[in-house]
PDB file of C-alpha atoms in Angstrom:
ATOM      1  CA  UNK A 313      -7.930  48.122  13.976  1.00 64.00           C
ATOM      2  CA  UNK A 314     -11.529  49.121  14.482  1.00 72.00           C
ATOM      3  CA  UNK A 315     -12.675  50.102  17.879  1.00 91.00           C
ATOM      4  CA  UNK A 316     -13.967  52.868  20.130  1.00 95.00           C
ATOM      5  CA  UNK A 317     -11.843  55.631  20.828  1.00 96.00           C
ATOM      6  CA  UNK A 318     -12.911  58.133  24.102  1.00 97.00           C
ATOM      7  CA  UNK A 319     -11.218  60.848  24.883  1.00 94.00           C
ATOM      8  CA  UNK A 320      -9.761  62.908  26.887  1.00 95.00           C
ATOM      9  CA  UNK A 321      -9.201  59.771  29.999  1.00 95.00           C
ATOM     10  CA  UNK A 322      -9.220  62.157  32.446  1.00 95.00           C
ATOM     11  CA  UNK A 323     -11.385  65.585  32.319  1.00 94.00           C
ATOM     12  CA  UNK A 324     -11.413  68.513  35.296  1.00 92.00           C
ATOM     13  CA  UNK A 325     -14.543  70.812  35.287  1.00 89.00           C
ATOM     14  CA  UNK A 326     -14.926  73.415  37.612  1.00 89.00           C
ATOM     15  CA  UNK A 327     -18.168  74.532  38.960  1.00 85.00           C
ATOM     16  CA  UNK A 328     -20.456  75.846  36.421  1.00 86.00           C
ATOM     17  CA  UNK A 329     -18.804  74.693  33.235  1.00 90.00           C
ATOM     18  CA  UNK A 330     -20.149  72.865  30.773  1.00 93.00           C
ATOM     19  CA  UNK A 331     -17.687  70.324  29.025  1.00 94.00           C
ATOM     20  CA  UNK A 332     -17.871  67.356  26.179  1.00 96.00           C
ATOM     21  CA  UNK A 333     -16.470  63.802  26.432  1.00 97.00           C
ATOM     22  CA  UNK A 334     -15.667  62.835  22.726  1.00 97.00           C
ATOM     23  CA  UNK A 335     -16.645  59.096  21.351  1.00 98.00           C
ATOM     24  CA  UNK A 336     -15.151  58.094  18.169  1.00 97.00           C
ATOM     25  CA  UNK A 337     -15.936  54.768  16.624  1.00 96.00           C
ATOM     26  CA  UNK A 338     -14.480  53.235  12.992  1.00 95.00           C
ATOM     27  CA  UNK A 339     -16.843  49.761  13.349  1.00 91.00           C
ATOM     28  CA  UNK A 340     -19.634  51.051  11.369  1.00 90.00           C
ATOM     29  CA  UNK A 341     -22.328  50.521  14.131  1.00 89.00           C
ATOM     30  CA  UNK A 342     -25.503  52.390  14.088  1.00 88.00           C
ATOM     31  CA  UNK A 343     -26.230  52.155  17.475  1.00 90.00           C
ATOM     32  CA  UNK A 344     -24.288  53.933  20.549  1.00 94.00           C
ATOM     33  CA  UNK A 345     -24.489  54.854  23.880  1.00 95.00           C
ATOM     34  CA  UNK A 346     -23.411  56.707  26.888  1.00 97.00           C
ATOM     35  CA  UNK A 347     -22.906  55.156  30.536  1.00 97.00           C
ATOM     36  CA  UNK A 348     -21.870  56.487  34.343  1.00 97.00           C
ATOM     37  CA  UNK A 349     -20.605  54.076  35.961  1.00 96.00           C
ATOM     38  CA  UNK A 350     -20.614  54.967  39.753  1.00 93.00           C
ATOM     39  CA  UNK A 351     -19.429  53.003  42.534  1.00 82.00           C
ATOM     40  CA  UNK A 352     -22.041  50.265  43.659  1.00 75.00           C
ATOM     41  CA  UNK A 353     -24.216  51.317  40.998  1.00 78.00           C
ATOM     42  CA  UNK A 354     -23.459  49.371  37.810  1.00 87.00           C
ATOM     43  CA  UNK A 355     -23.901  51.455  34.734  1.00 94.00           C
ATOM     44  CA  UNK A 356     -26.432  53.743  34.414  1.00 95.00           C
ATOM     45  CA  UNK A 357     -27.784  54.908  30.815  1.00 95.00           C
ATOM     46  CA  UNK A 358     -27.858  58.763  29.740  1.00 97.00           C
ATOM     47  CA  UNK A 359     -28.666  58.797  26.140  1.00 97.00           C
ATOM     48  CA  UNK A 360     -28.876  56.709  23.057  1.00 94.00           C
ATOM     49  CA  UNK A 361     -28.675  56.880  19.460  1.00 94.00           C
ATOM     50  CA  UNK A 362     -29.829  54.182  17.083  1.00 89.00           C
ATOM     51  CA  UNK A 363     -29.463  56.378  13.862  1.00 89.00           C
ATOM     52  CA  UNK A 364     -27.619  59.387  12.597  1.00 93.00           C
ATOM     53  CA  UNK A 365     -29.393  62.420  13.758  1.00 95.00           C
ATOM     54  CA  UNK A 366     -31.657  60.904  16.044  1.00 93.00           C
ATOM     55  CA  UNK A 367     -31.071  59.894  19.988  1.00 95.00           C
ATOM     56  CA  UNK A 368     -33.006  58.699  23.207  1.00 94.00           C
ATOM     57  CA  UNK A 369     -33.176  60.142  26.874  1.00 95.00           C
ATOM     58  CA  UNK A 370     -31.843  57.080  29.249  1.00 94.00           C
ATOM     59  CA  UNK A 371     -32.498  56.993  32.552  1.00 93.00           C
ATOM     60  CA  UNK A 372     -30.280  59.544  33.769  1.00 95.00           C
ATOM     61  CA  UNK A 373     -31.047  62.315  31.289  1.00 96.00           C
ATOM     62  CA  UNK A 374     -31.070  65.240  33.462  1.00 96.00           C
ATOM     63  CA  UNK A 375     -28.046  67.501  32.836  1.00 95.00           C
ATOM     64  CA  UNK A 376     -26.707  65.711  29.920  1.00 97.00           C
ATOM     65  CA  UNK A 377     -27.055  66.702  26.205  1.00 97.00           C
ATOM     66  CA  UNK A 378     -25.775  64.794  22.989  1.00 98.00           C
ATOM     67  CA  UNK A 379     -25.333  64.833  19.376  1.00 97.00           C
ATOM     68  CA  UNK A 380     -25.114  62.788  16.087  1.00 97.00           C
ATOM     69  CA  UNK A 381     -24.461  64.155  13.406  1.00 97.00           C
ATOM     70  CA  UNK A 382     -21.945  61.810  12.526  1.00 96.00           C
ATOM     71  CA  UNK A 383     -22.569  57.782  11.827  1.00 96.00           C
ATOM     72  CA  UNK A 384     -18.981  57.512  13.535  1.00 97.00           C
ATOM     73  CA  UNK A 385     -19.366  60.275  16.171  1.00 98.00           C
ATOM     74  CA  UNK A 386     -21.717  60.494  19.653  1.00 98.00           C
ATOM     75  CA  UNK A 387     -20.220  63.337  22.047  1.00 98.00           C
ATOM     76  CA  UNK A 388     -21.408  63.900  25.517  1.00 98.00           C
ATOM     77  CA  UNK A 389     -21.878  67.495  26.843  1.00 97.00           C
ATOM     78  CA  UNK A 390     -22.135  67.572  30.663  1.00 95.00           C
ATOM     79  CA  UNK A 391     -23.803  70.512  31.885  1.00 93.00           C
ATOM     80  CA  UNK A 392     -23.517  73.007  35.154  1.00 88.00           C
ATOM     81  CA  UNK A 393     -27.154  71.534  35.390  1.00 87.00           C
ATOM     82  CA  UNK A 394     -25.952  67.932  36.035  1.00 88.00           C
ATOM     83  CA  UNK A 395     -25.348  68.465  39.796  1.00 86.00           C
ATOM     84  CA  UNK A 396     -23.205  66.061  40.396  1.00 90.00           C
ATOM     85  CA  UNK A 397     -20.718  64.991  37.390  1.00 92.00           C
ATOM     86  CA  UNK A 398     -17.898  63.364  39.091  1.00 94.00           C
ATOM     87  CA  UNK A 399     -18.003  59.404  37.701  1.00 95.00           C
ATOM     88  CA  UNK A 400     -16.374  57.281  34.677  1.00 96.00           C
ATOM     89  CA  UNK A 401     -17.992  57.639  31.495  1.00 97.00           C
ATOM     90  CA  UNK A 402     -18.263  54.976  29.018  1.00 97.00           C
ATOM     91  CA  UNK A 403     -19.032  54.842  25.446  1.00 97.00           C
ATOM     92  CA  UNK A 404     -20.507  52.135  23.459  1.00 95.00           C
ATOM     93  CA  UNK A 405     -21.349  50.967  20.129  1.00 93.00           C
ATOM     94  CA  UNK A 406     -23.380  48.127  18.621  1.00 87.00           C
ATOM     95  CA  UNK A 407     -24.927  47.016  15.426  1.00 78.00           C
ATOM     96  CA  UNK A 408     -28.506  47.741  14.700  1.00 63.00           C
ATOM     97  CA  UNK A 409     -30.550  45.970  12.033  1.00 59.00           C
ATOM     98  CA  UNK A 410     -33.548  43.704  12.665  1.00 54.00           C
ATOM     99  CA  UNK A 411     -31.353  40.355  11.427  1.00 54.00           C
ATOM    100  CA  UNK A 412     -28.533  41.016  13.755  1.00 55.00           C
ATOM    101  CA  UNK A 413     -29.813  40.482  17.035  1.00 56.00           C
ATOM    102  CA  UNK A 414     -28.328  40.488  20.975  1.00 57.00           C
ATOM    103  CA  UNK A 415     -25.139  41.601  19.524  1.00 64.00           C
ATOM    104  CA  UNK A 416     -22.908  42.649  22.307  1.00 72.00           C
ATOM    105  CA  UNK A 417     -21.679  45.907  23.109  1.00 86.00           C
ATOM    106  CA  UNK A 418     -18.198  47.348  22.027  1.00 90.00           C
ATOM    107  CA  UNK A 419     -17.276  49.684  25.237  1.00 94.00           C
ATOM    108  CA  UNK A 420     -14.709  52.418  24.695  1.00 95.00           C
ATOM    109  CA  UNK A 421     -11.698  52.992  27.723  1.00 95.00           C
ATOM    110  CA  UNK A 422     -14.003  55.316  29.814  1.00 96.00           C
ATOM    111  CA  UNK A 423     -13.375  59.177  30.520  1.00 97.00           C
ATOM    112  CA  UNK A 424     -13.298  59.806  34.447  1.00 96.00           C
ATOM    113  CA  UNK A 425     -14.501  63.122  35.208  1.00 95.00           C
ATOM    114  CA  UNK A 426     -13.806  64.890  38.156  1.00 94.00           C
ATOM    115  CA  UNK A 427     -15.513  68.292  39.667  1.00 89.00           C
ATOM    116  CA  UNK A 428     -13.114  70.345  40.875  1.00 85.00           C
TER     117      UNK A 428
ATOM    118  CA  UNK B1125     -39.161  48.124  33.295  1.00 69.00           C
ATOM    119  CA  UNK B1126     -36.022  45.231  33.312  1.00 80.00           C
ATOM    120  CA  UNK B1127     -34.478  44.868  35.896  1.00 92.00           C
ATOM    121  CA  UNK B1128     -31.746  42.982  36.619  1.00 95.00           C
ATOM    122  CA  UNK B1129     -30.021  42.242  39.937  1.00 96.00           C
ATOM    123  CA  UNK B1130     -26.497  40.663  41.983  1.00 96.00           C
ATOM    124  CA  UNK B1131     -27.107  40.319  45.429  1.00 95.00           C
ATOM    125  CA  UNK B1132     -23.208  39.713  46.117  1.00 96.00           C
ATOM    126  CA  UNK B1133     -21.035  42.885  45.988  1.00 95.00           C
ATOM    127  CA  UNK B1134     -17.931  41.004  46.661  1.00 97.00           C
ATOM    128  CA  UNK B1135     -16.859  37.649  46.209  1.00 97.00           C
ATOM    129  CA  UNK B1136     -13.466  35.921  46.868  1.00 97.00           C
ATOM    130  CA  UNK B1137     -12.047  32.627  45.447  1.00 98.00           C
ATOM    131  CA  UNK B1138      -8.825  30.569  45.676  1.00 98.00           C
ATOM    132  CA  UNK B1139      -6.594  30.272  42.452  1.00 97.00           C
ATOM    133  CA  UNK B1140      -7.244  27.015  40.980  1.00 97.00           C
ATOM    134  CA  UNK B1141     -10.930  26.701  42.299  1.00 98.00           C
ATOM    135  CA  UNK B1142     -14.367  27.171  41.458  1.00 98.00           C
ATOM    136  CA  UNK B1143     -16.893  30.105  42.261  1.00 98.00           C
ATOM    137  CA  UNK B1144     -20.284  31.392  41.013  1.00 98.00           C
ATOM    138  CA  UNK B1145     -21.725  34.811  40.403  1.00 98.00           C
ATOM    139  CA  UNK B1146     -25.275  34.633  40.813  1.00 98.00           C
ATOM    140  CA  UNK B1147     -27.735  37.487  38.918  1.00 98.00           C
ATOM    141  CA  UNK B1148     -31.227  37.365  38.211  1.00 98.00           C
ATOM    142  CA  UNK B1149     -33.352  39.232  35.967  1.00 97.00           C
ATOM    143  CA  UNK B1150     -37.117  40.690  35.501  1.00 95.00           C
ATOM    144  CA  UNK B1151     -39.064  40.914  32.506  1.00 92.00           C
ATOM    145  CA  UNK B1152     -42.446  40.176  30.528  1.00 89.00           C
ATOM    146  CA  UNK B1153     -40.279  39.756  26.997  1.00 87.00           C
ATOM    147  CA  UNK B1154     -40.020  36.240  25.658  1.00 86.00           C
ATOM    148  CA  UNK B1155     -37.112  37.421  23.073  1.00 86.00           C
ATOM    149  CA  UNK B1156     -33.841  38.812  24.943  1.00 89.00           C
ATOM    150  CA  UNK B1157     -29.958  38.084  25.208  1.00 90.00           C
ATOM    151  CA  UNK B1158     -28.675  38.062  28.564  1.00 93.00           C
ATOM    152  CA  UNK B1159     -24.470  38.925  29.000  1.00 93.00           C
ATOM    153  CA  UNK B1160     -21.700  38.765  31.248  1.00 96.00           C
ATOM    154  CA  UNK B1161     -19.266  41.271  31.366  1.00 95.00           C
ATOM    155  CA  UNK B1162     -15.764  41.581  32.863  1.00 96.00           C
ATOM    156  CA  UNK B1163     -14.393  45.180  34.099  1.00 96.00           C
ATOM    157  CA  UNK B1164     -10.696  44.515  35.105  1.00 95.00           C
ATOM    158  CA  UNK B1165      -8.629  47.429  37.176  1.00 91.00           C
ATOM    159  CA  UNK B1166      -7.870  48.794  33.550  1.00 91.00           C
ATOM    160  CA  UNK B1167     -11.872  49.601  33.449  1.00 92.00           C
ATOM    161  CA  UNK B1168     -11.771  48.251  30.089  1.00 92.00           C
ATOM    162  CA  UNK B1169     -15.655  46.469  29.801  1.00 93.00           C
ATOM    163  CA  UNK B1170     -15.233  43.019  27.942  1.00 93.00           C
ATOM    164  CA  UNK B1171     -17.362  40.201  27.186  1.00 92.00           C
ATOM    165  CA  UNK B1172     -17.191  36.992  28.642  1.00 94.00           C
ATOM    166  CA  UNK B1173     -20.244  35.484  27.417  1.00 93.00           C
ATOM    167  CA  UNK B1174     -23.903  35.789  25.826  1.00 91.00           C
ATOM    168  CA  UNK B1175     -26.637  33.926  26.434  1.00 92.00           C
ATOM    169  CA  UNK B1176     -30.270  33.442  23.640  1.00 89.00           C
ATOM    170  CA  UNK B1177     -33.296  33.350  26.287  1.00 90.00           C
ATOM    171  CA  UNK B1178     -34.923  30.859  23.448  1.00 88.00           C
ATOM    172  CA  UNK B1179     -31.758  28.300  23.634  1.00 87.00           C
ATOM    173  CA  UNK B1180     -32.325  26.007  26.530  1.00 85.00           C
ATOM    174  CA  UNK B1181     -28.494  24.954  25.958  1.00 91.00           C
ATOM    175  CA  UNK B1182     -26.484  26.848  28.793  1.00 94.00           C
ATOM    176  CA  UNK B1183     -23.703  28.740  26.848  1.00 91.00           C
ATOM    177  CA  UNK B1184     -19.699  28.406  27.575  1.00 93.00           C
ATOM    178  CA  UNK B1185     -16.657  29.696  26.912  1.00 91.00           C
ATOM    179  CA  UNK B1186     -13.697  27.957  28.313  1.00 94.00           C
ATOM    180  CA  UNK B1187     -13.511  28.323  31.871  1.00 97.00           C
ATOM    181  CA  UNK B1188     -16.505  30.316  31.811  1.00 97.00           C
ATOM    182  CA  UNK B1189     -20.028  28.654  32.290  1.00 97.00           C
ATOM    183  CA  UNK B1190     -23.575  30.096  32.715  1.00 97.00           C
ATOM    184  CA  UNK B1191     -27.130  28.596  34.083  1.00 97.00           C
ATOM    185  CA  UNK B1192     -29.705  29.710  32.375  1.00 96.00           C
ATOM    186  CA  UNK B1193     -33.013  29.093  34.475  1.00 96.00           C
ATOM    187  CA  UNK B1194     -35.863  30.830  32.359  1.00 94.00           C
ATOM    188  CA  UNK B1195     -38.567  30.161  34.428  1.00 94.00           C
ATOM    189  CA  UNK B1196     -36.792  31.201  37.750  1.00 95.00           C
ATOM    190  CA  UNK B1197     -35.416  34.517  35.595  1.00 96.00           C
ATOM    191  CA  UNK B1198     -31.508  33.597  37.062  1.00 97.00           C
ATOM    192  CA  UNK B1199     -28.547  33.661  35.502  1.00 97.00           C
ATOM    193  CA  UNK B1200     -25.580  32.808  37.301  1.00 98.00           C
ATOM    194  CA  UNK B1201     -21.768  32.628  35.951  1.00 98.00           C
ATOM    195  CA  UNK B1202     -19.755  29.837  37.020  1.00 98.00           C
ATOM    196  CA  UNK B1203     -15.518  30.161  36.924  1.00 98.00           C
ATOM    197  CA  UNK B1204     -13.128  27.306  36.989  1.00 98.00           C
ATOM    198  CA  UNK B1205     -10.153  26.914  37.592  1.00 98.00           C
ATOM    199  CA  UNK B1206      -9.835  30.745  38.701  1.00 98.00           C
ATOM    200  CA  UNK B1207      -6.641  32.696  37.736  1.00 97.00           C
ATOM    201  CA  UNK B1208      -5.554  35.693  39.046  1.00 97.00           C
ATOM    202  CA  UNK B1209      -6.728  37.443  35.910  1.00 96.00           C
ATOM    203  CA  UNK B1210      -9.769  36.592  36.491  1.00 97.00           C
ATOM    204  CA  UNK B1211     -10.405  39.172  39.374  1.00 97.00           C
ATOM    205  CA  UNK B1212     -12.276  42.035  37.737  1.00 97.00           C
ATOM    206  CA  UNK B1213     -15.850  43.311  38.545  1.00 97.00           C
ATOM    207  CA  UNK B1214     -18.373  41.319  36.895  1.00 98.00           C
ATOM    208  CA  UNK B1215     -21.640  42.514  35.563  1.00 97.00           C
ATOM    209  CA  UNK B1216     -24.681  41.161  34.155  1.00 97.00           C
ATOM    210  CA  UNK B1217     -26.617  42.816  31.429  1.00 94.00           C
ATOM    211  CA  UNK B1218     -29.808  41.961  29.645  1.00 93.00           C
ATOM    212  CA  UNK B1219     -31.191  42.884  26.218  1.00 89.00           C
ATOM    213  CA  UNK B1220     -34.547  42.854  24.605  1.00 85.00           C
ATOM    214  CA  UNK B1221     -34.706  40.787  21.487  1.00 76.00           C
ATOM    215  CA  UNK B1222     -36.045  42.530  18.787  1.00 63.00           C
ATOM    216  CA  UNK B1223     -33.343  44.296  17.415  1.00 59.00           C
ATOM    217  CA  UNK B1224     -29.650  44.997  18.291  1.00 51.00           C
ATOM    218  CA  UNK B1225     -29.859  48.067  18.428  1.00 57.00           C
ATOM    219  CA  UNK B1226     -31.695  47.775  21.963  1.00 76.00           C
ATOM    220  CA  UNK B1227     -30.151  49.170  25.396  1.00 85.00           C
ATOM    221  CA  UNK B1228     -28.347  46.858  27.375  1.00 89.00           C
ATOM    222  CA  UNK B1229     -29.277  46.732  31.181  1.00 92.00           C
ATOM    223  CA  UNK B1230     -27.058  45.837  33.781  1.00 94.00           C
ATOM    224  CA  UNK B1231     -26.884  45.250  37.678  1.00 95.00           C
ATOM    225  CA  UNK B1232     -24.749  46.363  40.284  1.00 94.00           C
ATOM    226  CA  UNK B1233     -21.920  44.333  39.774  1.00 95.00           C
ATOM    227  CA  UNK B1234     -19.934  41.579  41.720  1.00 97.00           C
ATOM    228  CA  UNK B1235     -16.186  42.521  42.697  1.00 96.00           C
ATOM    229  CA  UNK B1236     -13.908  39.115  42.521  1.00 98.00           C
ATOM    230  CA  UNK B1237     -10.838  38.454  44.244  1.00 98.00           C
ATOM    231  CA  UNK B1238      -8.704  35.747  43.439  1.00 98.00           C
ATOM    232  CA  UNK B1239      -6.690  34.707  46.392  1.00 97.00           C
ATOM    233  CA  UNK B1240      -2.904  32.871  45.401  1.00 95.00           C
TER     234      UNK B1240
END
């Protein structure tokens, strides 16, 4: 079955450690995305990709880098710059060409990271 | 920028009746989706229903209902019948038009309770 595969679902960092939430997708979308969700806050966006090798700063950039050098693959590094990490991270996927429009989203199970 | 906002953190229902989610929106686009989404305990996002900004026809799915009211920029998601699968965290989301491959937007979120 095609879907959106995060991993790991739950992720410990200590102070001062980088680490990488994986997002693996088998639909064949061109388009995905990274969320923190934190409470009373909806989902925020930290980066985009609409193409292989090519991605978008969101909103909440800062201490976040990505990659894609995959069509199937969009990993999230947090960094010891992103102050404070502890949320639940969801991945996303959609189609992108100019005659499929408002698609929906297909969301991934989330990673919650904690700072420890 | 879009925004888009829910101005009820919580809301609680009886099984078997009826309850709205309200959420309205801000833009200058004439092309854009609007969405509902459903985040149950599992944190698992899924869709509940999708909205055209250039249909005037309100969309539904089942139980699910929205109003669309363009000109007022609100779009509010009306249960019936609630069961007690239906309590979840709700979110709205909007999307710009012009391809799919566009970021989705979302407010804060409205927690439901379903009371037996």
């Amino acid at each position: 079955d095609g879907g959106i595969t995060q991993s790991p679902k739950y992720l410990f960092r200590k102070e001062g450690q980088n680490v990488t939430l994986s997002c693996e997708q088998n639909l064949n979308h061109d388009a995905m995305y990274w969320y923190r969700q934190d409470p009373g806050q909806g989902l925020r966006l930290i980066y985009y990709s609409q193409i292989v090798n090519d991605f978008q700063k969101g909103d909440i950039a800062e201490g976040y880098s990505v990659s894609r050098e995959k069509k199937e693959s969009f990993p999230l590094t947090v960094t010891s710059a992103q102050k404070n990490p502890t949320a639940f991270y969801l991945c996303a996927s959609s189609m992108y060409s100019p005659g499929v429009k408002g698609s929906g989203y297909t969301f991934g199970s989330g990673t919650r990271l904690t700072v420890v | 920028a879009q925004t888009v906002t829910q101005s009820q953190p919580e809301m609680s229902v009886q099984e078997a009746e009826t309850v709205t989610l309200s959420c309205t929106y801000d833009t200058s686009e004439s092309d854009y989706y609007l969405f509902w989404y459903k985040q149950p305990p599992s944190r698992q996002m899924i869709l509940v229903i999708r909205q055209e900004a250039y249909k005037q026809q309100n969309a539904t799915e089942n139980r699910f209902s929205v109003n669309f009211q363009k000109a007022a920029k609100s779009f509010s998601l009306k249960i019936s019948d609630s069961q007690l699968g239906d309590a979840a965290m709700y979110f709205c989301a909007y999307r710009r038009g012009e391809t799919s491959g566009s970021r989705l937007t979302f407010g804060e979120g409205t927690q439901l309770t379903v009371n037996p």
